[in-house]
Amino acid sequence: MKSKSFSILPILYCLHILSPKGLFVWAESLICEGISLMAMLRFAARFYPERCAIIDEDGTVTYQQLYSRARQLAQRLYTDYQLRPGMSVALTGRNSLTFAILLHALSRLGTRITLLSTDLGAEQIMATLEKHHYQFFVYDSDLKQIPRKLPCPATTTDTLRHLIIYRSSKMQEVKLPRIGRGRDIIIHSGGSGGEFKTVARRPSLMSFLPPLFALLRDIRIYKYESVLVSLPFYHGFGLSTLIISLLMGKKICLQKRFDALKTLEIIQQEKVEVMPIVPAMLSRFWQTEGAKEKMRSLQCLISGGDRLPKSLINTTHKEIGEILFNLYGTSEAGFFMLATPMELAAFDETTLGKPIQGVTCKVQDTDNQGTGTLWVRSRWAMNGKRNQWQNTGDLVYKNDEGYYFHRGRADRMIVCGGENVHPEHIEQVLLSHPMIVAAHAFPTPHPCFGNVIHADIECTQNATLTEPALLDWLRPHLSRAEMPHAITFKTIELLSTGKQKSY
């Protein structure tokens, strides 16, 4: 179903990545800035100096301004805060121009950067800072969970914003230390149930070129000019979108918090063409009055980070056309499967697509229906895992054409009355009901059956759905062991990543 004759070489040439001048600028940038995010930003500033780079609620900057401010902040951090190569710095904050500038400045200084989730509580933040012995901490001043007494030197993004805007012009040029390459950028993975793990990556051409090739070849992302990033930077999907968009010279709109109505207004006002999104966000779009009109400028929606219900695919294709792509990956292995709109429409259930180039997948320990655990080997996996087989923990089925289909998480499988039950399957069935926008299925101990299923659901506005009516609707779709024993109607909270919170 995918084009086999498409060549990305002309596109890479037009993007200056492989042009003679582009190769010269790459070399110059790497010599001056090391292998860091700042080198990439210097490259973009040379080719798109007056083009709008980032716009947020505080203002707009061009690529030349963005690069200059990142350099100035790196000098301030070096002189005023004595940050040096090899130091460990922790950050927590929402998407903003200042936060984006800070990431590039810290990468240029050769510091080890950890992006902490804004969903962490005060005790979790304190324990993380103490355990890993961070030497500097930067946070948004409006985050209420920041402990008053911190175990390391700290400052706020507001303070750094003031330095960038009002004081950088008064300082003399400072020579920054030479670095061979930037240190690790560490993000938080998971956390929907309160358990976070860290994933480390180091700036490298091999870290972003293969995924970039897939985005160019299959999504044709080079055709579009504007991108909206509502996913937080500490989410791998949000950070990679920022980096790749800057490399291609796109206009990037940043949003601190996802709010369906406000997000739709940004899309309409800025004529946003591309948006990475998680399914829970898309579901809330379609529950907002006037969503179709506000989404008229969108040419490409890229869903990832969670299972994409078939009902959402059908609604999106019907309302605004076949512009929805499905990306699949893990924080450890990175993005490694892609399904196009045509492929999503071709099957009765949502497909994960096929592995992109540079990735090898296999399904192990299959049952009598062909479902087994997905393993992946990727050249751009996290540090220590590159080119090694990794167990994703996902249960999948692979059809005769080579397309993969998600069946659930191996660690969420439970036994109810002697039968294996996958809560994700129950959630997908619930989400296919036209009055349900969010669902969470979970086990509860039972004296006779060991476990039974309970479900929390969130309905559309003005829905008249009752528990007996929903149970009647579910019976033809679920086995006896899968049927919920209790249903609670409630508002299901979203995390800052846009995913729904698990309890």
mmCIF file of C-alpha atoms in Angstrom, residues 16 39 44 48 54 81 109 198 228 283 383 433 452 480 502:
data_model
loop_
_atom_site.group_PDB
_atom_site.id
_atom_site.type_symbol
_atom_site.label_atom_id
_atom_site.label_comp_id
_atom_site.label_asym_id
_atom_site.label_seq_id
_atom_site.Cartn_x
_atom_site.Cartn_y
_atom_site.Cartn_z
ATOM 1 C CA HIS A 16 19.672 21.643 2.520
ATOM 2 C CA ALA A 39 24.504 22.744 16.051
ATOM 3 C CA ALA A 44 18.511 26.101 10.630
ATOM 4 C CA TYR A 48 15.870 30.233 7.494
ATOM 5 C CA ILE A 54 8.503 29.471 17.514
ATOM 6 C CA TYR A 81 25.496 29.737 37.247
ATOM 7 C CA LEU A 109 27.232 23.393 27.357
ATOM 8 C CA THR A 198 13.829 7.106 32.560
ATOM 9 C CA LEU A 228 1.420 22.645 16.850
ATOM 10 C CA SER A 283 -11.489 12.153 21.147
ATOM 11 C CA ASN A 383 21.583 4.306 25.146
ATOM 12 C CA HIS A 433 -19.949 3.060 21.576
ATOM 13 C CA VAL A 452 -13.709 -9.510 37.800
ATOM 14 C CA ARG A 480 -18.723 -13.627 29.822
ATOM 15 C CA SER A 502 -4.908 5.088 35.241
#
